[in-house]
JSON list of C-alpha atoms in Angstrom, two decimals:
[
{"chain": "C", "resi": 1, "resn": "ASN", "atom": "CA", "xyz": [-138.76, -236.89, 144.51]},
{"chain": "C", "resi": 2, "resn": "ALA", "atom": "CA", "xyz": [-136.43, -236.11, 147.51]},
{"chain": "C", "resi": 3, "resn": "GLY", "atom": "CA", "xyz": [-136.77, -232.78, 147.01]},
{"chain": "C", "resi": 4, "resn": "VAL", "atom": "CA", "xyz": [-133.75, -230.64, 148.08]},
{"chain": "C", "resi": 5, "resn": "THR", "atom": "CA", "xyz": [-131.49, -233.00, 150.95]},
{"chain": "C", "resi": 6, "resn": "GLN", "atom": "CA", "xyz": [-128.94, -231.73, 153.25]},
{"chain": "C", "resi": 7, "resn": "THR", "atom": "CA", "xyz": [-126.00, -233.70, 155.17]},
{"chain": "C", "resi": 8, "resn": "PRO", "atom": "CA", "xyz": [-125.05, -233.94, 157.77]},
{"chain": "C", "resi": 9, "resn": "LYS", "atom": "CA", "xyz": [-128.29, -232.31, 160.21]},
{"chain": "C", "resi": 10, "resn": "PHE", "atom": "CA", "xyz": [-125.86, -231.80, 162.74]},
{"chain": "C", "resi": 11, "resn": "GLN", "atom": "CA", "xyz": [-122.29, -230.91, 163.46]},
{"chain": "C", "resi": 12, "resn": "VAL", "atom": "CA", "xyz": [-119.81, -229.62, 166.18]},
{"chain": "C", "resi": 13, "resn": "LEU", "atom": "CA", "xyz": [-116.34, -228.36, 164.63]},
{"chain": "C", "resi": 14, "resn": "LYS", "atom": "CA", "xyz": [-113.17, -227.09, 166.55]},
{"chain": "C", "resi": 15, "resn": "THR", "atom": "CA", "xyz": [-111.78, -223.58, 165.51]},
{"chain": "C", "resi": 16, "resn": "GLY", "atom": "CA", "xyz": [-109.66, -224.17, 162.11]},
{"chain": "C", "resi": 17, "resn": "GLN", "atom": "CA", "xyz": [-111.16, -227.17, 161.02]},
{"chain": "C", "resi": 18, "resn": "SER", "atom": "CA", "xyz": [-112.53, -227.50, 157.75]},
{"chain": "C", "resi": 19, "resn": "MET", "atom": "CA", "xyz": [-115.61, -229.53, 156.48]},
{"chain": "C", "resi": 20, "resn": "THR", "atom": "CA", "xyz": [-118.07, -229.14, 153.48]},
{"chain": "C", "resi": 21, "resn": "LEU", "atom": "CA", "xyz": [-121.68, -228.93, 153.63]},
{"chain": "C", "resi": 22, "resn": "GLN", "atom": "CA", "xyz": [-123.71, -231.05, 151.24]},
{"chain": "C", "resi": 23, "resn": "CYS", "atom": "CA", "xyz": [-126.76, -230.67, 149.30]},
{"chain": "C", "resi": 24, "resn": "ALA", "atom": "CA", "xyz": [-128.75, -231.98, 146.67]},
{"chain": "C", "resi": 25, "resn": "GLN", "atom": "CA", "xyz": [-131.56, -231.54, 144.81]},
{"chain": "C", "resi": 26, "resn": "ASP", "atom": "CA", "xyz": [-133.39, -234.29, 142.35]},
{"chain": "C", "resi": 27, "resn": "MET", "atom": "CA", "xyz": [-135.75, -231.21, 140.57]},
{"chain": "C", "resi": 28, "resn": "ASN", "atom": "CA", "xyz": [-133.28, -230.52, 137.97]},
{"chain": "C", "resi": 29, "resn": "HIS", "atom": "CA", "xyz": [-133.55, -226.83, 139.43]},
{"chain": "C", "resi": 30, "resn": "GLU", "atom": "CA", "xyz": [-130.83, -224.03, 137.66]},
{"chain": "C", "resi": 31, "resn": "TYR", "atom": "CA", "xyz": [-130.71, -222.05, 140.54]},
{"chain": "C", "resi": 32, "resn": "MET", "atom": "CA", "xyz": [-129.28, -222.92, 143.87]},
{"chain": "C", "resi": 33, "resn": "SER", "atom": "CA", "xyz": [-128.34, -221.09, 147.01]},
{"chain": "C", "resi": 34, "resn": "TRP", "atom": "CA", "xyz": [-126.97, -221.38, 150.70]},
{"chain": "C", "resi": 35, "resn": "TYR", "atom": "CA", "xyz": [-128.19, -219.57, 153.26]},
{"chain": "C", "resi": 36, "resn": "ARG", "atom": "CA", "xyz": [-127.37, -218.91, 157.13]},
{"chain": "C", "resi": 37, "resn": "GLN", "atom": "CA", "xyz": [-130.07, -218.12, 159.96]},
{"chain": "C", "resi": 38, "resn": "ASP", "atom": "CA", "xyz": [-129.14, -216.85, 163.05]},
{"chain": "C", "resi": 39, "resn": "PRO", "atom": "CA", "xyz": [-131.58, -215.49, 165.86]},
{"chain": "C", "resi": 40, "resn": "GLY", "atom": "CA", "xyz": [-133.11, -212.04, 165.26]},
{"chain": "C", "resi": 41, "resn": "MET", "atom": "CA", "xyz": [-131.54, -211.71, 161.56]},
{"chain": "C", "resi": 42, "resn": "GLY", "atom": "CA", "xyz": [-133.53, -213.63, 159.09]},
{"chain": "C", "resi": 43, "resn": "LEU", "atom": "CA", "xyz": [-131.74, -215.87, 156.55]},
{"chain": "C", "resi": 44, "resn": "ARG", "atom": "CA", "xyz": [-128.60, -214.09, 154.86]},
{"chain": "C", "resi": 45, "resn": "LEU", "atom": "CA", "xyz": [-127.59, -215.33, 151.28]},
{"chain": "C", "resi": 46, "resn": "ILE", "atom": "CA", "xyz": [-124.00, -217.02, 151.34]},
{"chain": "C", "resi": 47, "resn": "HIS", "atom": "CA", "xyz": [-123.03, -218.25, 148.00]},
{"chain": "C", "resi": 48, "resn": "TYR", "atom": "CA", "xyz": [-125.46, -218.77, 144.96]},
{"chain": "C", "resi": 49, "resn": "SER", "atom": "CA", "xyz": [-125.32, -220.15, 141.41]},
{"chain": "C", "resi": 50, "resn": "VAL", "atom": "CA", "xyz": [-127.40, -220.09, 138.30]},
{"chain": "C", "resi": 51, "resn": "GLY", "atom": "CA", "xyz": [-125.95, -223.09, 137.09]},
{"chain": "C", "resi": 52, "resn": "ALA", "atom": "CA", "xyz": [-123.11, -225.76, 136.63]},
{"chain": "C", "resi": 53, "resn": "GLY", "atom": "CA", "xyz": [-119.95, -223.67, 136.85]},
{"chain": "C", "resi": 54, "resn": "ILE", "atom": "CA", "xyz": [-121.48, -220.66, 137.72]},
{"chain": "C", "resi": 55, "resn": "THR", "atom": "CA", "xyz": [-121.25, -219.40, 141.35]},
{"chain": "C", "resi": 56, "resn": "ASP", "atom": "CA", "xyz": [-121.44, -215.82, 142.83]},
{"chain": "C", "resi": 57, "resn": "GLN", "atom": "CA", "xyz": [-121.41, -214.18, 146.06]},
{"chain": "C", "resi": 58, "resn": "GLY", "atom": "CA", "xyz": [-124.12, -213.26, 148.29]},
{"chain": "C", "resi": 59, "resn": "GLU", "atom": "CA", "xyz": [-124.49, -210.87, 151.49]},
{"chain": "C", "resi": 60, "resn": "VAL", "atom": "CA", "xyz": [-122.14, -212.54, 153.46]},
{"chain": "C", "resi": 61, "resn": "PRO", "atom": "CA", "xyz": [-119.54, -214.40, 151.37]},
{"chain": "C", "resi": 62, "resn": "ASN", "atom": "CA", "xyz": [-116.43, -214.60, 153.56]},
{"chain": "C", "resi": 63, "resn": "GLY", "atom": "CA", "xyz": [-114.88, -217.81, 155.24]},
{"chain": "C", "resi": 64, "resn": "TYR", "atom": "CA", "xyz": [-116.48, -220.22, 152.47]},
{"chain": "C", "resi": 65, "resn": "ASN", "atom": "CA", "xyz": [-116.34, -221.20, 149.47]},
{"chain": "C", "resi": 66, "resn": "VAL", "atom": "CA", "xyz": [-118.94, -222.87, 146.72]},
{"chain": "C", "resi": 67, "resn": "SER", "atom": "CA", "xyz": [-118.35, -224.55, 143.95]},
{"chain": "C", "resi": 68, "resn": "ARG", "atom": "CA", "xyz": [-121.23, -226.15, 141.12]},
{"chain": "C", "resi": 69, "resn": "SER", "atom": "CA", "xyz": [-119.75, -228.91, 138.96]},
{"chain": "C", "resi": 70, "resn": "THR", "atom": "CA", "xyz": [-123.02, -230.75, 138.57]},
{"chain": "C", "resi": 71, "resn": "THR", "atom": "CA", "xyz": [-126.72, -229.31, 138.02]},
{"chain": "C", "resi": 72, "resn": "GLU", "atom": "CA", "xyz": [-127.61, -231.66, 141.36]},
{"chain": "C", "resi": 73, "resn": "ASP", "atom": "CA", "xyz": [-124.77, -230.52, 143.76]},
{"chain": "C", "resi": 74, "resn": "PHE", "atom": "CA", "xyz": [-124.06, -227.58, 145.48]},
{"chain": "C", "resi": 75, "resn": "PRO", "atom": "CA", "xyz": [-121.56, -228.05, 148.53]},
{"chain": "C", "resi": 76, "resn": "LEU", "atom": "CA", "xyz": [-120.67, -225.38, 150.69]},
{"chain": "C", "resi": 77, "resn": "ARG", "atom": "CA", "xyz": [-116.94, -225.47, 152.33]},
{"chain": "C", "resi": 78, "resn": "LEU", "atom": "CA", "xyz": [-115.92, -223.97, 155.60]},
{"chain": "C", "resi": 79, "resn": "LEU", "atom": "CA", "xyz": [-111.78, -223.73, 155.09]},
{"chain": "C", "resi": 80, "resn": "SER", "atom": "CA", "xyz": [-110.85, -222.72, 158.77]},
{"chain": "C", "resi": 81, "resn": "ALA", "atom": "CA", "xyz": [-114.12, -222.83, 161.06]},
{"chain": "C", "resi": 82, "resn": "ALA", "atom": "CA", "xyz": [-114.56, -220.08, 163.60]},
{"chain": "C", "resi": 83, "resn": "PRO", "atom": "CA", "xyz": [-117.13, -219.18, 166.43]},
{"chain": "C", "resi": 84, "resn": "SER", "atom": "CA", "xyz": [-119.00, -216.86, 164.45]},
{"chain": "C", "resi": 85, "resn": "GLN", "atom": "CA", "xyz": [-120.11, -219.34, 161.74]},
{"chain": "C", "resi": 86, "resn": "THR", "atom": "CA", "xyz": [-121.97, -220.96, 164.54]},
{"chain": "C", "resi": 87, "resn": "SER", "atom": "CA", "xyz": [-125.22, -220.62, 162.60]},
{"chain": "C", "resi": 88, "resn": "VAL", "atom": "CA", "xyz": [-128.12, -223.24, 160.84]},
{"chain": "C", "resi": 89, "resn": "TYR", "atom": "CA", "xyz": [-127.32, -223.54, 157.43]},
{"chain": "C", "resi": 90, "resn": "PHE", "atom": "CA", "xyz": [-130.06, -224.02, 154.42]},
{"chain": "C", "resi": 91, "resn": "CYS", "atom": "CA", "xyz": [-129.40, -225.06, 151.12]},
{"chain": "C", "resi": 92, "resn": "ALA", "atom": "CA", "xyz": [-132.22, -223.71, 148.33]},
{"chain": "C", "resi": 93, "resn": "SER", "atom": "CA", "xyz": [-132.98, -224.64, 145.21]},
{"chain": "C", "resi": 94, "resn": "SER", "atom": "CA", "xyz": [-135.16, -222.80, 142.35]},
{"chain": "C", "resi": 95, "resn": "TYR", "atom": "CA", "xyz": [-136.75, -223.54, 138.69]},
{"chain": "C", "resi": 96, "resn": "SER", "atom": "CA", "xyz": [-135.59, -219.50, 137.59]},
{"chain": "C", "resi": 97, "resn": "PRO", "atom": "CA", "xyz": [-134.96, -216.48, 138.75]},
{"chain": "C", "resi": 98, "resn": "GLY", "atom": "CA", "xyz": [-137.81, -214.11, 140.67]},
{"chain": "C", "resi": 99, "resn": "VAL", "atom": "CA", "xyz": [-141.06, -215.25, 140.38]},
{"chain": "C", "resi": 100, "resn": "TYR", "atom": "CA", "xyz": [-140.44, -218.74, 141.30]},
{"chain": "C", "resi": 101, "resn": "GLU", "atom": "CA", "xyz": [-140.52, -220.00, 144.44]},
{"chain": "C", "resi": 102, "resn": "GLN", "atom": "CA", "xyz": [-137.15, -221.34, 146.51]},
{"chain": "C", "resi": 103, "resn": "TYR", "atom": "CA", "xyz": [-136.89, -225.05, 148.02]},
{"chain": "C", "resi": 104, "resn": "PHE", "atom": "CA", "xyz": [-135.13, -225.49, 151.27]},
{"chain": "C", "resi": 105, "resn": "GLY", "atom": "CA", "xyz": [-133.81, -228.28, 152.42]},
{"chain": "C", "resi": 106, "resn": "PRO", "atom": "CA", "xyz": [-133.96, -229.34, 156.31]},
{"chain": "C", "resi": 107, "resn": "GLY", "atom": "CA", "xyz": [-130.95, -227.31, 157.23]},
{"chain": "C", "resi": 108, "resn": "THR", "atom": "CA", "xyz": [-127.64, -228.09, 159.26]},
{"chain": "C", "resi": 109, "resn": "ARG", "atom": "CA", "xyz": [-127.10, -226.87, 162.61]},
{"chain": "C", "resi": 110, "resn": "LEU", "atom": "CA", "xyz": [-123.01, -226.20, 162.77]},
{"chain": "C", "resi": 111, "resn": "THR", "atom": "CA", "xyz": [-122.06, -225.33, 166.23]},
{"chain": "C", "resi": 112, "resn": "VAL", "atom": "CA", "xyz": [-118.19, -224.42, 166.03]},
{"chain": "C", "resi": 113, "resn": "THR", "atom": "CA", "xyz": [-116.38, -224.60, 169.47]},
{"chain": "Y", "resi": 1, "resn": "ALA", "atom": "CA", "xyz": [-131.00, -201.72, 147.37]},
{"chain": "Y", "resi": 2, "resn": "GLN", "atom": "CA", "xyz": [-133.88, -203.64, 148.40]},
{"chain": "Y", "resi": 3, "resn": "SER", "atom": "CA", "xyz": [-134.80, -204.73, 152.02]},
{"chain": "Y", "resi": 4, "resn": "VAL", "atom": "CA", "xyz": [-137.94, -205.78, 154.17]},
{"chain": "Y", "resi": 5, "resn": "THR", "atom": "CA", "xyz": [-138.79, -205.18, 157.77]},
{"chain": "Y", "resi": 6, "resn": "GLN", "atom": "CA", "xyz": [-141.13, -207.01, 159.77]},
{"chain": "Y", "resi": 7, "resn": "LEU", "atom": "CA", "xyz": [-142.27, -205.51, 162.44]},
{"chain": "Y", "resi": 8, "resn": "GLY", "atom": "CA", "xyz": [-142.97, -207.35, 165.74]},
{"chain": "Y", "resi": 9, "resn": "SER", "atom": "CA", "xyz": [-140.03, -210.64, 166.05]},
{"chain": "Y", "resi": 10, "resn": "HIS", "atom": "CA", "xyz": [-142.70, -212.26, 168.70]},
{"chain": "Y", "resi": 11, "resn": "VAL", "atom": "CA", "xyz": [-146.86, -212.10, 168.29]},
{"chain": "Y", "resi": 12, "resn": "SER", "atom": "CA", "xyz": [-149.03, -213.87, 170.66]},
{"chain": "Y", "resi": 13, "resn": "VAL", "atom": "CA", "xyz": [-152.87, -214.74, 169.42]},
{"chain": "Y", "resi": 14, "resn": "SER", "atom": "CA", "xyz": [-155.62, -216.47, 171.07]},
{"chain": "Y", "resi": 15, "resn": "GLU", "atom": "CA", "xyz": [-157.02, -219.45, 169.19]},
{"chain": "Y", "resi": 16, "resn": "GLY", "atom": "CA", "xyz": [-159.62, -218.19, 166.92]},
{"chain": "Y", "resi": 17, "resn": "ALA", "atom": "CA", "xyz": [-158.46, -214.87, 166.96]},
{"chain": "Y", "resi": 18, "resn": "LEU", "atom": "CA", "xyz": [-157.35, -212.93, 163.70]},
{"chain": "Y", "resi": 19, "resn": "VAL", "atom": "CA", "xyz": [-153.46, -213.35, 162.66]},
{"chain": "Y", "resi": 20, "resn": "LEU", "atom": "CA", "xyz": [-151.64, -210.23, 161.55]},
{"chain": "Y", "resi": 21, "resn": "LEU", "atom": "CA", "xyz": [-148.16, -210.02, 160.84]},
{"chain": "Y", "resi": 22, "resn": "ARG", "atom": "CA", "xyz": [-146.59, -206.96, 158.95]},
{"chain": "Y", "resi": 23, "resn": "CYS", "atom": "CA", "xyz": [-144.02, -206.82, 156.55]},
{"chain": "Y", "resi": 24, "resn": "ASN", "atom": "CA", "xyz": [-142.90, -203.02, 154.66]},
{"chain": "Y", "resi": 25, "resn": "TYR", "atom": "CA", "xyz": [-140.30, -203.19, 151.72]},
{"chain": "Y", "resi": 26, "resn": "SER", "atom": "CA", "xyz": [-138.42, -201.20, 150.23]},
{"chain": "Y", "resi": 27, "resn": "SER", "atom": "CA", "xyz": [-137.38, -201.68, 146.41]},
{"chain": "Y", "resi": 28, "resn": "SER", "atom": "CA", "xyz": [-136.17, -199.44, 143.59]},
{"chain": "Y", "resi": 29, "resn": "VAL", "atom": "CA", "xyz": [-138.06, -201.59, 141.23]},
{"chain": "Y", "resi": 30, "resn": "PRO", "atom": "CA", "xyz": [-141.32, -203.43, 141.26]},
{"chain": "Y", "resi": 31, "resn": "PRO", "atom": "CA", "xyz": [-141.18, -206.65, 143.40]},
{"chain": "Y", "resi": 32, "resn": "TYR", "atom": "CA", "xyz": [-141.75, -210.06, 143.83]},
{"chain": "Y", "resi": 33, "resn": "LEU", "atom": "CA", "xyz": [-142.73, -210.36, 147.47]},
{"chain": "Y", "resi": 34, "resn": "PHE", "atom": "CA", "xyz": [-143.25, -213.74, 149.64]},
{"chain": "Y", "resi": 35, "resn": "TRP", "atom": "CA", "xyz": [-144.22, -215.20, 152.62]},
{"chain": "Y", "resi": 36, "resn": "TYR", "atom": "CA", "xyz": [-142.33, -218.09, 153.97]},
{"chain": "Y", "resi": 37, "resn": "VAL", "atom": "CA", "xyz": [-143.20, -220.50, 157.07]},
{"chain": "Y", "resi": 38, "resn": "GLN", "atom": "CA", "xyz": [-140.53, -222.41, 159.28]},
{"chain": "Y", "resi": 39, "resn": "TYR", "atom": "CA", "xyz": [-142.11, -224.81, 161.80]},
{"chain": "Y", "resi": 40, "resn": "PRO", "atom": "CA", "xyz": [-139.85, -226.27, 164.78]},
{"chain": "Y", "resi": 41, "resn": "ASN", "atom": "CA", "xyz": [-136.31, -227.83, 163.35]},
{"chain": "Y", "resi": 42, "resn": "GLN", "atom": "CA", "xyz": [-137.86, -227.54, 159.79]},
{"chain": "Y", "resi": 43, "resn": "GLY", "atom": "CA", "xyz": [-137.02, -225.78, 156.45]},
{"chain": "Y", "resi": 44, "resn": "LEU", "atom": "CA", "xyz": [-138.90, -223.36, 155.07]},
{"chain": "Y", "resi": 45, "resn": "GLN", "atom": "CA", "xyz": [-141.86, -223.48, 152.86]},
{"chain": "Y", "resi": 46, "resn": "LEU", "atom": "CA", "xyz": [-143.74, -221.14, 150.91]},
{"chain": "Y", "resi": 47, "resn": "LEU", "atom": "CA", "xyz": [-146.83, -219.71, 152.13]},
{"chain": "Y", "resi": 48, "resn": "LEU", "atom": "CA", "xyz": [-148.11, -217.53, 149.21]},
{"chain": "Y", "resi": 49, "resn": "LYS", "atom": "CA", "xyz": [-146.23, -215.21, 146.82]},
{"chain": "Y", "resi": 50, "resn": "TYR", "atom": "CA", "xyz": [-147.14, -211.74, 145.17]},
{"chain": "Y", "resi": 51, "resn": "THR", "atom": "CA", "xyz": [-146.33, -211.47, 141.15]},
{"chain": "Y", "resi": 52, "resn": "SER", "atom": "CA", "xyz": [-148.28, -208.69, 140.19]},
{"chain": "Y", "resi": 53, "resn": "ALA", "atom": "CA", "xyz": [-150.90, -210.49, 139.19]},
{"chain": "Y", "resi": 54, "resn": "ALA", "atom": "CA", "xyz": [-153.10, -209.57, 141.71]},
{"chain": "Y", "resi": 55, "resn": "THR", "atom": "CA", "xyz": [-152.73, -207.52, 144.91]},
{"chain": "Y", "resi": 56, "resn": "LEU", "atom": "CA", "xyz": [-154.81, -209.96, 147.09]},
{"chain": "Y", "resi": 57, "resn": "VAL", "atom": "CA", "xyz": [-152.28, -213.28, 147.55]},
{"chain": "Y", "resi": 58, "resn": "LYS", "atom": "CA", "xyz": [-153.96, -215.97, 148.61]},
{"chain": "Y", "resi": 59, "resn": "GLY", "atom": "CA", "xyz": [-151.85, -218.79, 150.42]},
{"chain": "Y", "resi": 60, "resn": "ILE", "atom": "CA", "xyz": [-152.01, -221.93, 151.70]},
{"chain": "Y", "resi": 61, "resn": "ASN", "atom": "CA", "xyz": [-153.84, -222.69, 154.98]},
{"chain": "Y", "resi": 62, "resn": "GLY", "atom": "CA", "xyz": [-156.01, -220.09, 154.67]},
{"chain": "Y", "resi": 63, "resn": "PHE", "atom": "CA", "xyz": [-153.43, -217.36, 154.72]},
{"chain": "Y", "resi": 64, "resn": "GLU", "atom": "CA", "xyz": [-153.73, -214.50, 152.57]},
{"chain": "Y", "resi": 65, "resn": "ALA", "atom": "CA", "xyz": [-151.58, -211.11, 152.14]},
{"chain": "Y", "resi": 66, "resn": "GLU", "atom": "CA", "xyz": [-152.42, -207.81, 150.23]},
{"chain": "Y", "resi": 67, "resn": "PHE", "atom": "CA", "xyz": [-149.75, -205.89, 148.26]},
{"chain": "Y", "resi": 68, "resn": "LYS", "atom": "CA", "xyz": [-150.26, -202.20, 148.91]},
{"chain": "Y", "resi": 69, "resn": "LYS", "atom": "CA", "xyz": [-147.84, -200.44, 146.84]},
{"chain": "Y", "resi": 70, "resn": "SER", "atom": "CA", "xyz": [-148.57, -196.74, 148.40]},
{"chain": "Y", "resi": 71, "resn": "GLU", "atom": "CA", "xyz": [-147.71, -198.34, 151.66]},
{"chain": "Y", "resi": 72, "resn": "THR", "atom": "CA", "xyz": [-145.11, -200.39, 150.43]},
{"chain": "Y", "resi": 73, "resn": "SER", "atom": "CA", "xyz": [-146.58, -203.06, 152.45]},
{"chain": "Y", "resi": 74, "resn": "PHE", "atom": "CA", "xyz": [-147.34, -206.95, 152.47]},
{"chain": "Y", "resi": 75, "resn": "HIS", "atom": "CA", "xyz": [-148.72, -207.55, 155.55]},
{"chain": "Y", "resi": 76, "resn": "LEU", "atom": "CA", "xyz": [-149.82, -211.18, 156.03]},
{"chain": "Y", "resi": 77, "resn": "THR", "atom": "CA", "xyz": [-153.46, -212.06, 157.70]},
{"chain": "Y", "resi": 78, "resn": "LYS", "atom": "CA", "xyz": [-155.56, -215.18, 158.75]},
{"chain": "Y", "resi": 79, "resn": "PRO", "atom": "CA", "xyz": [-159.07, -214.81, 159.67]},
{"chain": "Y", "resi": 80, "resn": "SER", "atom": "CA", "xyz": [-158.88, -217.19, 162.75]},
{"chain": "Y", "resi": 81, "resn": "ALA", "atom": "CA", "xyz": [-155.68, -218.55, 164.25]},
{"chain": "Y", "resi": 82, "resn": "HIS", "atom": "CA", "xyz": [-155.30, -222.22, 164.92]},
{"chain": "Y", "resi": 83, "resn": "MET", "atom": "CA", "xyz": [-153.16, -223.89, 167.09]},
{"chain": "Y", "resi": 84, "resn": "SER", "atom": "CA", "xyz": [-151.17, -225.74, 164.15]},
{"chain": "Y", "resi": 85, "resn": "ASP", "atom": "CA", "xyz": [-150.19, -222.01, 163.03]},
{"chain": "Y", "resi": 86, "resn": "ALA", "atom": "CA", "xyz": [-147.57, -221.47, 165.61]},
{"chain": "Y", "resi": 87, "resn": "ALA", "atom": "CA", "xyz": [-143.98, -220.99, 163.78]},
{"chain": "Y", "resi": 88, "resn": "GLU", "atom": "CA", "xyz": [-141.92, -218.41, 162.66]},
{"chain": "Y", "resi": 89, "resn": "TYR", "atom": "CA", "xyz": [-142.92, -216.43, 159.45]},
{"chain": "Y", "resi": 90, "resn": "PHE", "atom": "CA", "xyz": [-140.45, -214.73, 156.97]},
{"chain": "Y", "resi": 91, "resn": "CYS", "atom": "CA", "xyz": [-141.00, -212.23, 154.37]},
{"chain": "Y", "resi": 92, "resn": "ALA", "atom": "CA", "xyz": [-138.79, -211.79, 151.49]},
{"chain": "Y", "resi": 93, "resn": "VAL", "atom": "CA", "xyz": [-138.43, -209.84, 148.57]},
{"chain": "Y", "resi": 94, "resn": "SER", "atom": "CA", "xyz": [-136.86, -210.60, 145.67]},
{"chain": "Y", "resi": 95, "resn": "VAL", "atom": "CA", "xyz": [-135.68, -208.75, 142.85]},
{"chain": "Y", "resi": 96, "resn": "ARG", "atom": "CA", "xyz": [-137.16, -208.99, 139.32]},
{"chain": "Y", "resi": 97, "resn": "GLY", "atom": "CA", "xyz": [-134.46, -209.47, 136.51]},
{"chain": "Y", "resi": 98, "resn": "GLY", "atom": "CA", "xyz": [-132.08, -210.73, 139.18]},
{"chain": "Y", "resi": 99, "resn": "TYR", "atom": "CA", "xyz": [-130.85, -213.92, 140.11]},
{"chain": "Y", "resi": 100, "resn": "ASN", "atom": "CA", "xyz": [-133.69, -214.92, 142.26]},
{"chain": "Y", "resi": 101, "resn": "LYS", "atom": "CA", "xyz": [-131.98, -213.68, 145.59]},
{"chain": "Y", "resi": 102, "resn": "LEU", "atom": "CA", "xyz": [-134.24, -213.37, 148.21]},
{"chain": "Y", "resi": 103, "resn": "ILE", "atom": "CA", "xyz": [-133.51, -210.60, 150.98]},
{"chain": "Y", "resi": 104, "resn": "PHE", "atom": "CA", "xyz": [-135.50, -212.17, 154.03]},
{"chain": "Y", "resi": 105, "resn": "GLY", "atom": "CA", "xyz": [-136.63, -210.21, 156.79]},
{"chain": "Y", "resi": 106, "resn": "ALA", "atom": "CA", "xyz": [-135.79, -210.89, 160.73]},
{"chain": "Y", "resi": 107, "resn": "GLY", "atom": "CA", "xyz": [-139.00, -212.71, 160.98]},
{"chain": "Y", "resi": 108, "resn": "THR", "atom": "CA", "xyz": [-141.78, -213.18, 163.16]},
{"chain": "Y", "resi": 109, "resn": "ARG", "atom": "CA", "xyz": [-142.56, -215.62, 165.70]},
{"chain": "Y", "resi": 110, "resn": "LEU", "atom": "CA", "xyz": [-146.38, -216.39, 166.11]},
{"chain": "Y", "resi": 111, "resn": "ALA", "atom": "CA", "xyz": [-147.36, -218.09, 169.43]},
{"chain": "Y", "resi": 112, "resn": "VAL", "atom": "CA", "xyz": [-151.23, -219.29, 169.63]},
{"chain": "Y", "resi": 113, "resn": "HIS", "atom": "CA", "xyz": [-152.63, -219.65, 172.99]},
{"chain": "Y", "resi": 114, "resn": "PRO", "atom": "CA", "xyz": [-155.86, -221.60, 173.80]}
]
């Protein structure tokens, strides 16, 4: 049971480039989320999904796209990277809303130059 | 709207001393409350959670937290700090009935010195 996996661990992009951060979970969780972590700001929700085919925006969705074609995978796409998107990105999954804990992946450290 | 405030971005204690990390929340409905810990270069892992069963919640590694509705607080404590407790700690609130959206505080970095 690998839990939540994320690839890549590190990435450097130039402004304007696009890329996809991968996230997969093997716990059959319906709920998956993407967060970004910036110093002094905690984690902020970018997008989340309550099941295959269903996604919604979080606090800071601008510049990011998501889709959820399977229960296991929840990729995050940066269409045109900007320096403001330099951050550490975490994917998380959960069995159900509210009371159940979220399981976090190890993170992707992204630098946009 | 829900929010979380963690008082003190950095806390430093001596090994063996009491650890107290403060968290206050704002929520218009009864919340679920969580404490997560992040060790260097790792993801977050759950320390403990409050779901209304008991106001004093015990978690892993000797940590506990008490939910005080009158003070809208959920402070994290540990009687005796260990060097391995050095990490960043996040308090988070989840809205009942919502889609498991966690609202995080800014985090408190705990340093433990000999």
